[in-house]
PDB file of C-alpha atoms in Angstrom:
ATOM      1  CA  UNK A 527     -47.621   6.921  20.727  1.00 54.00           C
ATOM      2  CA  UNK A 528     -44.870   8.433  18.422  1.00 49.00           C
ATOM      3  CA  UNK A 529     -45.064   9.672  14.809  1.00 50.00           C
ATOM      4  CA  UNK A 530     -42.099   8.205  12.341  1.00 51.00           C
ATOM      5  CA  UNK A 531     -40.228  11.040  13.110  1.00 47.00           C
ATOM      6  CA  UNK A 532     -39.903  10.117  16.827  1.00 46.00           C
ATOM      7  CA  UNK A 533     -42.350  12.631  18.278  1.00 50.00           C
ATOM      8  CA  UNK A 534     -45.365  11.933  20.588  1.00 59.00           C
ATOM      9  CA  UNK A 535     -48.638  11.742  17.988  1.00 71.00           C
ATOM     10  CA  UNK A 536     -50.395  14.384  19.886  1.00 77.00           C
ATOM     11  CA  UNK A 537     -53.702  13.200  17.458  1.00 83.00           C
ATOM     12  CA  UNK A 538     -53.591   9.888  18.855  1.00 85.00           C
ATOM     13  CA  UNK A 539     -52.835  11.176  22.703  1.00 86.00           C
ATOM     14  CA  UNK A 540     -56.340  13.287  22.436  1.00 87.00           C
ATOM     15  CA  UNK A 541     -58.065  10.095  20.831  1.00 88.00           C
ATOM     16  CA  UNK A 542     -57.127   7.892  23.739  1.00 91.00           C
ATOM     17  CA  UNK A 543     -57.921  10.608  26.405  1.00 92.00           C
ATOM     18  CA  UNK A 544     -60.830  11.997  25.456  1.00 93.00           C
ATOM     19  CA  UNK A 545     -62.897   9.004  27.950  1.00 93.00           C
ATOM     20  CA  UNK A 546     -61.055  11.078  30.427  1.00 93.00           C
ATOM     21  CA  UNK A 547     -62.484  14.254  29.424  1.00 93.00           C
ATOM     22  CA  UNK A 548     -65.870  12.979  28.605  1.00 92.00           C
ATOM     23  CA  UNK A 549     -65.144  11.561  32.645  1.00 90.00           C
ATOM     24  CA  UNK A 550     -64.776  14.684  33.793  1.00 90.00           C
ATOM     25  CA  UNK A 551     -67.316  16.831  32.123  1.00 89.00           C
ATOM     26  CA  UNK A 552     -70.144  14.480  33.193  1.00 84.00           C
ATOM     27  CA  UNK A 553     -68.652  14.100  36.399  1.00 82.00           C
ATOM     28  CA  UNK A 554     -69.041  17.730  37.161  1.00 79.00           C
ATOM     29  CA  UNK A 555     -72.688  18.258  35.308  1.00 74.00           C
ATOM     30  CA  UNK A 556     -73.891  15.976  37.762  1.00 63.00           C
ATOM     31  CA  UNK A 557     -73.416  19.102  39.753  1.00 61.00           C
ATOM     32  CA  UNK A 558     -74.289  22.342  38.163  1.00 66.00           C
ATOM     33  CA  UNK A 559     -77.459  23.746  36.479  1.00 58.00           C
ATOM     34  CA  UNK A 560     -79.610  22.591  33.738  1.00 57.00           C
ATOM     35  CA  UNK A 561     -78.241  25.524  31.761  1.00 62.00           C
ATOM     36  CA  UNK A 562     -75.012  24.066  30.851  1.00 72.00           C
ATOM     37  CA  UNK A 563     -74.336  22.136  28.264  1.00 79.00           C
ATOM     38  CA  UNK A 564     -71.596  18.560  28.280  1.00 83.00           C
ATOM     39  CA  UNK A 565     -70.628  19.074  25.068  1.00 88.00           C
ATOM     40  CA  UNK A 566     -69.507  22.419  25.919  1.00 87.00           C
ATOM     41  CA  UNK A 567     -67.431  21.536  28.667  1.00 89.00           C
ATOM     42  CA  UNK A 568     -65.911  18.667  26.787  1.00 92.00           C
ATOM     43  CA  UNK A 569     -65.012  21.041  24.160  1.00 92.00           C
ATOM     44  CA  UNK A 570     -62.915  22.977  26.481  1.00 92.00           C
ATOM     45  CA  UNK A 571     -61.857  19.880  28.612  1.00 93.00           C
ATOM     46  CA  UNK A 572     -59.907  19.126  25.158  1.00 93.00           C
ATOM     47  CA  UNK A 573     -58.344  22.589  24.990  1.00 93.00           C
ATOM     48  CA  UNK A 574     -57.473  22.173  28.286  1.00 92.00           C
ATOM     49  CA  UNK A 575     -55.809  18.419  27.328  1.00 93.00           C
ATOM     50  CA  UNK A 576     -53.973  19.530  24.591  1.00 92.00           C
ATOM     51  CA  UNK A 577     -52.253  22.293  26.662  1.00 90.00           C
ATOM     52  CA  UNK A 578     -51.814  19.618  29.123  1.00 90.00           C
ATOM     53  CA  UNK A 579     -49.712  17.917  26.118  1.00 88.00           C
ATOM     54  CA  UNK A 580     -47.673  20.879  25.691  1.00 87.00           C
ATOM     55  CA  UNK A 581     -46.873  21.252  29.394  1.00 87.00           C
ATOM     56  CA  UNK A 582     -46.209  17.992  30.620  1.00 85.00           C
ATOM     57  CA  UNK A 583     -42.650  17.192  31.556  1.00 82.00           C
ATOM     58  CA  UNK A 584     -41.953  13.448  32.595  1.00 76.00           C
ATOM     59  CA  UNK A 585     -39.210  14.976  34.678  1.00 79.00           C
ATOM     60  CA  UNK A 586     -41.879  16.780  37.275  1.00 77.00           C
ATOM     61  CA  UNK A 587     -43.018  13.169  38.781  1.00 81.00           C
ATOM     62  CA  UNK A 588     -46.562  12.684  38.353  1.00 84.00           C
ATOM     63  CA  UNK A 589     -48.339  10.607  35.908  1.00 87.00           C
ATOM     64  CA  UNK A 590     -49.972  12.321  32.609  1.00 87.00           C
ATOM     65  CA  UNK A 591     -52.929  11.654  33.938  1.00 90.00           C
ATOM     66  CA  UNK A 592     -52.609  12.901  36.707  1.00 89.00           C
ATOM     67  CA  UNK A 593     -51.235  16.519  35.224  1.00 90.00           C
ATOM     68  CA  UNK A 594     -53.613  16.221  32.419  1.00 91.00           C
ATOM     69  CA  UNK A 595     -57.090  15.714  35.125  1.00 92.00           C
ATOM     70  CA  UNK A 596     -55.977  19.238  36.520  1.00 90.00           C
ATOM     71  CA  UNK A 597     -55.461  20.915  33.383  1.00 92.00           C
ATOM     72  CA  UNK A 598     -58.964  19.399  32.005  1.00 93.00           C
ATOM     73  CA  UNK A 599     -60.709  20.524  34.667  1.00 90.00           C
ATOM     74  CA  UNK A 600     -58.821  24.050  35.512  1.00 89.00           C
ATOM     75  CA  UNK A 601     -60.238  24.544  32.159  1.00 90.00           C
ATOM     76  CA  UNK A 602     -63.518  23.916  32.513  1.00 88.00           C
ATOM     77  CA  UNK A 603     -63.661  25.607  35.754  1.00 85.00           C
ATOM     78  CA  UNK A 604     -62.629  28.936  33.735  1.00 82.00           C
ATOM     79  CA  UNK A 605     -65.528  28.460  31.091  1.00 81.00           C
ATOM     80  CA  UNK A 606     -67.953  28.133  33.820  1.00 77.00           C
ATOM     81  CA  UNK A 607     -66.887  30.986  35.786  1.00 70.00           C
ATOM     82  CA  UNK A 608     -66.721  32.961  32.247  1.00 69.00           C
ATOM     83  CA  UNK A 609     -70.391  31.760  31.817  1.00 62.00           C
ATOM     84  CA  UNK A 610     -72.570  33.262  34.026  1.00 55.00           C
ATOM     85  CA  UNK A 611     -74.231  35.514  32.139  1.00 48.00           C
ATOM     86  CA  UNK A 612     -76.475  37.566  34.236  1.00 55.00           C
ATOM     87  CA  UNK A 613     -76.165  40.993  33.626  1.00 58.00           C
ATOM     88  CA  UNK A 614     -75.917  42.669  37.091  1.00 65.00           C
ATOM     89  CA  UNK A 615     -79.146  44.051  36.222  1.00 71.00           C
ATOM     90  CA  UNK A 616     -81.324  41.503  35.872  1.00 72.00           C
ATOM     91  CA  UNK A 617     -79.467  40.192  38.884  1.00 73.00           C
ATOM     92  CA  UNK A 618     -80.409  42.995  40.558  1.00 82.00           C
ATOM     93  CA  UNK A 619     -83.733  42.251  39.714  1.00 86.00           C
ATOM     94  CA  UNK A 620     -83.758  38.787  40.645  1.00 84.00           C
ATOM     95  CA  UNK A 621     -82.485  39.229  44.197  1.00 86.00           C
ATOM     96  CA  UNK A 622     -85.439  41.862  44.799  1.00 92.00           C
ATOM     97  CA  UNK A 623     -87.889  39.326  43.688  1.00 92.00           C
ATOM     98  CA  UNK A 624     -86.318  37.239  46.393  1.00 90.00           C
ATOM     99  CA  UNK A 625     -86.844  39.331  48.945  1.00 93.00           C
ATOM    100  CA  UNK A 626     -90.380  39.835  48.054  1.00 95.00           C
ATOM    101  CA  UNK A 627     -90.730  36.528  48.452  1.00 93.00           C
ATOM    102  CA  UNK A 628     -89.577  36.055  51.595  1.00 92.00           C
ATOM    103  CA  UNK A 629     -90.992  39.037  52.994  1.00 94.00           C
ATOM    104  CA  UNK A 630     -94.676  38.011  51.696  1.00 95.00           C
ATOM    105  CA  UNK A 631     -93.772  33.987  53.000  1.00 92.00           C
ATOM    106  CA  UNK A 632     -92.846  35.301  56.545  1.00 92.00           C
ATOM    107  CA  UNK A 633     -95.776  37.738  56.649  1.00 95.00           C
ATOM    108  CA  UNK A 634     -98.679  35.452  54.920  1.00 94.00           C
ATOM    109  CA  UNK A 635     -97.112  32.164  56.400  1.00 92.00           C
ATOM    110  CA  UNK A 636     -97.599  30.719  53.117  1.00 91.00           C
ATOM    111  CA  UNK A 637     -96.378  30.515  49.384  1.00 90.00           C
ATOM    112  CA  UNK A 638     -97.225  34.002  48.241  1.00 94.00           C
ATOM    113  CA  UNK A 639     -99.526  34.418  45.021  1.00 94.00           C
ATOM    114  CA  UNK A 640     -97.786  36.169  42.036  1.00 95.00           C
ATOM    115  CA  UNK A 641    -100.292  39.307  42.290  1.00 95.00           C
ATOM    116  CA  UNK A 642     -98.936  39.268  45.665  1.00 96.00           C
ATOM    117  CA  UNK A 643     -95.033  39.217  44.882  1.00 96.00           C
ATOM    118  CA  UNK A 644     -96.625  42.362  42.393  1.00 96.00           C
ATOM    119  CA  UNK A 645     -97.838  44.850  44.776  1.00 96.00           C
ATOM    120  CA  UNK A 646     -95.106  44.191  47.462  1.00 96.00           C
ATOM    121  CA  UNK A 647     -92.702  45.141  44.921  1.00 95.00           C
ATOM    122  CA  UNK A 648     -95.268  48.052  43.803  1.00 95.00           C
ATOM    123  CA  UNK A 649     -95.664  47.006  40.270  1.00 95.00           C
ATOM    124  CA  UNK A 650     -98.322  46.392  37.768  1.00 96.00           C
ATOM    125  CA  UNK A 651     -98.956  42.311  37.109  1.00 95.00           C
ATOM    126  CA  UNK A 652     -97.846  43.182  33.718  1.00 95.00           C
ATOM    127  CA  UNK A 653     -94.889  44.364  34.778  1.00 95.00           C
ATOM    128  CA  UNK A 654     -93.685  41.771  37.315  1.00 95.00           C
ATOM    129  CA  UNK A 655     -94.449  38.902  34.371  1.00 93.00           C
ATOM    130  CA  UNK A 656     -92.267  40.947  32.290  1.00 91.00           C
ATOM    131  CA  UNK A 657     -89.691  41.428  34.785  1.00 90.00           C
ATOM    132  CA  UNK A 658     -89.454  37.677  35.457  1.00 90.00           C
ATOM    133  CA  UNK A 659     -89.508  37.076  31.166  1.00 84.00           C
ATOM    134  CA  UNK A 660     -86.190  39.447  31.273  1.00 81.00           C
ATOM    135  CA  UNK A 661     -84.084  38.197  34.527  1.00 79.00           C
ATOM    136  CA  UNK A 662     -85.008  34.114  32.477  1.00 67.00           C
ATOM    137  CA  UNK A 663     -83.850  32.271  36.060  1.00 56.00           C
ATOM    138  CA  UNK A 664     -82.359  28.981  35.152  1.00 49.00           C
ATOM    139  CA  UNK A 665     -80.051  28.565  37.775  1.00 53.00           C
ATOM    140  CA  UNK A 666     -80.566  27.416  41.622  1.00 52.00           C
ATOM    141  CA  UNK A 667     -76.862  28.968  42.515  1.00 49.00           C
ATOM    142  CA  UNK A 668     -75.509  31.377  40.630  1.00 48.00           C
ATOM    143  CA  UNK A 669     -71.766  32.253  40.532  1.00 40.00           C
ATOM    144  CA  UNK A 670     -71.296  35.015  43.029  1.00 43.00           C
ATOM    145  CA  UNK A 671     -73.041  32.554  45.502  1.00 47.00           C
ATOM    146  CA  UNK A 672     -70.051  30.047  44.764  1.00 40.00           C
ATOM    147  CA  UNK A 673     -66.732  32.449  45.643  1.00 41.00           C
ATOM    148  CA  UNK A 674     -65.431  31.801  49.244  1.00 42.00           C
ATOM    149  CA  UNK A 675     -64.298  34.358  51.762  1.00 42.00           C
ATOM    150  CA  UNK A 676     -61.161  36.315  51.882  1.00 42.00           C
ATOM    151  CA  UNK A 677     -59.153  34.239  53.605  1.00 42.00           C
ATOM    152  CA  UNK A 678     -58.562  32.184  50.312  1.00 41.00           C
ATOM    153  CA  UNK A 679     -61.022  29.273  51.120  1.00 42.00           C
ATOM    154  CA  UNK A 680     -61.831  26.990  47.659  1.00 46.00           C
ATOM    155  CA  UNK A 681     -65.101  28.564  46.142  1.00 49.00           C
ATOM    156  CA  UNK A 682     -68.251  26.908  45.993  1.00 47.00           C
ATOM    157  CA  UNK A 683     -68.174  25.737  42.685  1.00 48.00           C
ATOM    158  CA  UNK A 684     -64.403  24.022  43.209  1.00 52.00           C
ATOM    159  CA  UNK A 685     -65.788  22.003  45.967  1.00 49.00           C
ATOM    160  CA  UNK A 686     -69.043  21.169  44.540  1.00 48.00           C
ATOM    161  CA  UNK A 687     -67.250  20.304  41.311  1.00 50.00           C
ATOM    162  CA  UNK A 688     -64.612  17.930  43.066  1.00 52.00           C
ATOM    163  CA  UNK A 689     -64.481  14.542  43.439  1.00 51.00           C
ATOM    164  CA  UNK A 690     -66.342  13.896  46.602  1.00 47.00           C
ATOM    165  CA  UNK A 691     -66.538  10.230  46.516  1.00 48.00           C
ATOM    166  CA  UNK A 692     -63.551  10.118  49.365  1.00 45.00           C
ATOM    167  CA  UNK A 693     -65.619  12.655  51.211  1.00 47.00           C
ATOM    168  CA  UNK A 694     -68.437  11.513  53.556  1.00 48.00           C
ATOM    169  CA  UNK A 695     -68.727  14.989  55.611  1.00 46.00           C
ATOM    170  CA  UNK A 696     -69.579  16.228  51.492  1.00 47.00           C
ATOM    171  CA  UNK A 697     -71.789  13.226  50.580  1.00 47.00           C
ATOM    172  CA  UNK A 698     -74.132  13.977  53.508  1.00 47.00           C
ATOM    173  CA  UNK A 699     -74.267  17.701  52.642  1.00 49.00           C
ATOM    174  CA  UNK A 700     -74.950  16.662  48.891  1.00 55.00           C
ATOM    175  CA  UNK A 701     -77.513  14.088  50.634  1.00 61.00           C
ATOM    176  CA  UNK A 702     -79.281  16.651  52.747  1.00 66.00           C
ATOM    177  CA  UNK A 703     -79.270  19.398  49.966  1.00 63.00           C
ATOM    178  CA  UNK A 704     -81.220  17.022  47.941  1.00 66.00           C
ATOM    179  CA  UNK A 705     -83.781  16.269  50.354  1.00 73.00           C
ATOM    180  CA  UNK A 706     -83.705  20.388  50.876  1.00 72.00           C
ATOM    181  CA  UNK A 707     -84.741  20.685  47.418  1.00 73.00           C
ATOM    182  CA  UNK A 708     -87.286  18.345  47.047  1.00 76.00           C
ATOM    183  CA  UNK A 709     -89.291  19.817  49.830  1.00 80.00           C
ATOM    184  CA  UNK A 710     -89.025  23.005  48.762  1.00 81.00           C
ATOM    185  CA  UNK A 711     -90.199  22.098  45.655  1.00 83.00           C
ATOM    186  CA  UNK A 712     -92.942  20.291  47.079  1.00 85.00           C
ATOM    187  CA  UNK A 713     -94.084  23.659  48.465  1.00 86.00           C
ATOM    188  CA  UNK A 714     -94.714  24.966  44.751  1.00 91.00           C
ATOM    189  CA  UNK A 715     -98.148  25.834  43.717  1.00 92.00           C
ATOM    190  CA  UNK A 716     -99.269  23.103  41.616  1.00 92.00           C
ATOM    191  CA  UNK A 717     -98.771  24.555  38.280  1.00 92.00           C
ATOM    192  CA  UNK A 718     -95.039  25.484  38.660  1.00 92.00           C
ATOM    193  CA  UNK A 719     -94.748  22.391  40.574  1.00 91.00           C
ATOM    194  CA  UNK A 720     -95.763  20.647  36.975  1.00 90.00           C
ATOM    195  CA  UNK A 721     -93.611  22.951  35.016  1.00 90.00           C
ATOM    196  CA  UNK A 722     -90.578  21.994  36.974  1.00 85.00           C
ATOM    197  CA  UNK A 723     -91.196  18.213  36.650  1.00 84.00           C
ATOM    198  CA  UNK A 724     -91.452  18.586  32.959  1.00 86.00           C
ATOM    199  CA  UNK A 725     -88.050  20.744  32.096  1.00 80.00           C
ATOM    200  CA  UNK A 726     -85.779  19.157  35.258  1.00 72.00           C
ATOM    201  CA  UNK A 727     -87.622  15.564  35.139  1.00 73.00           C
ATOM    202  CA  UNK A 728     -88.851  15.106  31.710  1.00 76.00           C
ATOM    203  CA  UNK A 729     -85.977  17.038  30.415  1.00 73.00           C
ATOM    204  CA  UNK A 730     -88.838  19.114  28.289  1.00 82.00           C
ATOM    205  CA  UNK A 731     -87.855  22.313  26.436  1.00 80.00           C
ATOM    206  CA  UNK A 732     -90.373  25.558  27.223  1.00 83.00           C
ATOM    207  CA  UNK A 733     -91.984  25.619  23.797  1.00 87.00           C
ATOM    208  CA  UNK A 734     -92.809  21.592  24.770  1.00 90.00           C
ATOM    209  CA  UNK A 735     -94.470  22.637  27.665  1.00 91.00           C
ATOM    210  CA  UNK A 736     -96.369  25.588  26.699  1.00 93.00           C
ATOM    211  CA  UNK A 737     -97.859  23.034  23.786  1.00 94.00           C
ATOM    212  CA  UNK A 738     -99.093  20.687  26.381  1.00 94.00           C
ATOM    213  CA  UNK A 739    -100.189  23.503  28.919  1.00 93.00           C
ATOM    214  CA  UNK A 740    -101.525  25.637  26.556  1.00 94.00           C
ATOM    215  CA  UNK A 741    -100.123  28.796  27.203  1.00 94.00           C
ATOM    216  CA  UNK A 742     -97.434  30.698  25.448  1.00 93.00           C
ATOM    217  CA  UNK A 743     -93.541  30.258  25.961  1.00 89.00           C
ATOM    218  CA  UNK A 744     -92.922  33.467  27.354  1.00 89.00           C
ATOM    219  CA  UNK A 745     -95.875  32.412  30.100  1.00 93.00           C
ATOM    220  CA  UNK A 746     -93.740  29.161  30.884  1.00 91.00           C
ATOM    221  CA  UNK A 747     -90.200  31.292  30.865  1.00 87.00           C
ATOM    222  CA  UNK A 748     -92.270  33.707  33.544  1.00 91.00           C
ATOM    223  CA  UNK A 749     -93.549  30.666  35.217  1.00 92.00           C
ATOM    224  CA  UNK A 750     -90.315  28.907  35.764  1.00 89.00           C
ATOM    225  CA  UNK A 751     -88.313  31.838  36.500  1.00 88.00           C
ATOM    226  CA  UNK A 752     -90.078  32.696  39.216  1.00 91.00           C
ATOM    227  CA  UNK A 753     -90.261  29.063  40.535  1.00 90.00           C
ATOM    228  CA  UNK A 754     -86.187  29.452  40.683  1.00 86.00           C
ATOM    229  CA  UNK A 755     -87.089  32.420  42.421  1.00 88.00           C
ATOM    230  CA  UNK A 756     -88.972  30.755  44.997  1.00 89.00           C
ATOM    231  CA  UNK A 757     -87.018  27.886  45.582  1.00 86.00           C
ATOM    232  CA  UNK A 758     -83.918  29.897  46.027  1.00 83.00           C
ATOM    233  CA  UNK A 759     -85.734  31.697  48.821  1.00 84.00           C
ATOM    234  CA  UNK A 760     -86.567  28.483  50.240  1.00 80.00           C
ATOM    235  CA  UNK A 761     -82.721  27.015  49.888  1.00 75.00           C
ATOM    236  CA  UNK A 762     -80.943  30.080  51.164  1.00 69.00           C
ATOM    237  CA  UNK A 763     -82.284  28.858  54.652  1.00 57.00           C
ATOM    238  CA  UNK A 764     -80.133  25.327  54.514  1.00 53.00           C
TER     239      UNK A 764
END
């Protein structure tokens, strides 16, 4: 694909591999959190393809798109690492809900009530359902849970972003953190139990669900953050 003056149409190059991008992006949001848009990582999967039209060199051996696949997803890689955006505060926050949680679990031997996950972190009701309206948890793994040890390993988030079709050891581990997280979710009290099937199931925005629960949206937000809350205590054990 040339222009008349003999130069590779760099328009028509992005037309024809934007499928691969589109690939890619979907590829890897079978992966990460609700949270994250496609069309956002598709966005910078092109950035990342157009650079891959400036770089390429015929002369280094490997197919376009081959080179281009790397630079596509390098890119989106960066955006997502750019993206988490939990203030250390409210991360703060989150992780001492946490371990509330499983403090309460191990003592009560059962899922503990949210008056409960109050006093053990000696606060009002109030101010625990505020607390979980400001730390808004949307994500089962966050990205400090995804960087790998010192001694260089791939982070979490390359391998759980890679292809892993050529991988059985990965498929099981995908298989078996699946059936994880459907029993833990199982363990939910009923209501959050609901409000998870709606937004991850039913693909139902808060305000939606606060309409058909009849409750307000900051209730649901409170409701389904501390759902993540619980069900992150639950998959920190596999």
């Amino acid at each position: 694909m040339y222009t008349d003056k003999g130069q590779p149409d760099r328009n028509a190059m992005l037309r024809q591999y934007m499928p691969l991008v589109q690939r890619l992006a979907h590829h890897m949001m079978a992966k990460l959190p609700p949270s994250v848009q496609v069309d956002d990582l598709i966005q910078v999967g092109l950035i990342g393809l157009s650079e891959a039209l400036t770089r390429f060199e015929a002369s280094q051996g490997v197919q376009f798109e081959t080179f281009a696949s790397q630079r596509i997803r390098g890119a989106m890689l960066d955006e997502l690492r750019e993206g988490d955006w939990m203030s250390r505060g409210s991360r703060k926050s989150q992780k001492a809900i946490e371990v509330a949680m499983r403090r309460l679990e191990h003592r009560l031997g059962r899922t503990p009530r949210e008056s409960e996950i109050a006093t053990e972190l000696s606060m009002s009701l109030p101010d625990y359902q505020a607390l979980l309206g400001k730390v808004k948890g949307t994500q089962l793994v966050y990205l400090e849970d995804m960087s790998g040890g010192d001694d260089g390993d791939d982070s979490f988030l390359d391998r759980h972003t890679m292809d892993s079709a050529a991988d059985p050891l990965q498929m099981l581990q995908d298989h078996r953190l699946r059936t994880s997280l459907v029993e833990a979710i199982n363990t939910l009290p009923d209501r959050e139990k609901y409000i998870m099937s709606m937004y991850y199931e039913n693909d139902m925005n808060l305000k939606e669900i606060a309409a058909v629960l009849g409750v307000t949206e900051s209730r649901i937000c409170q409701l389904h953050s501390q759902s993540i809350a619980r069900l992150r205590t639950k998959m920190r054990a596999h």
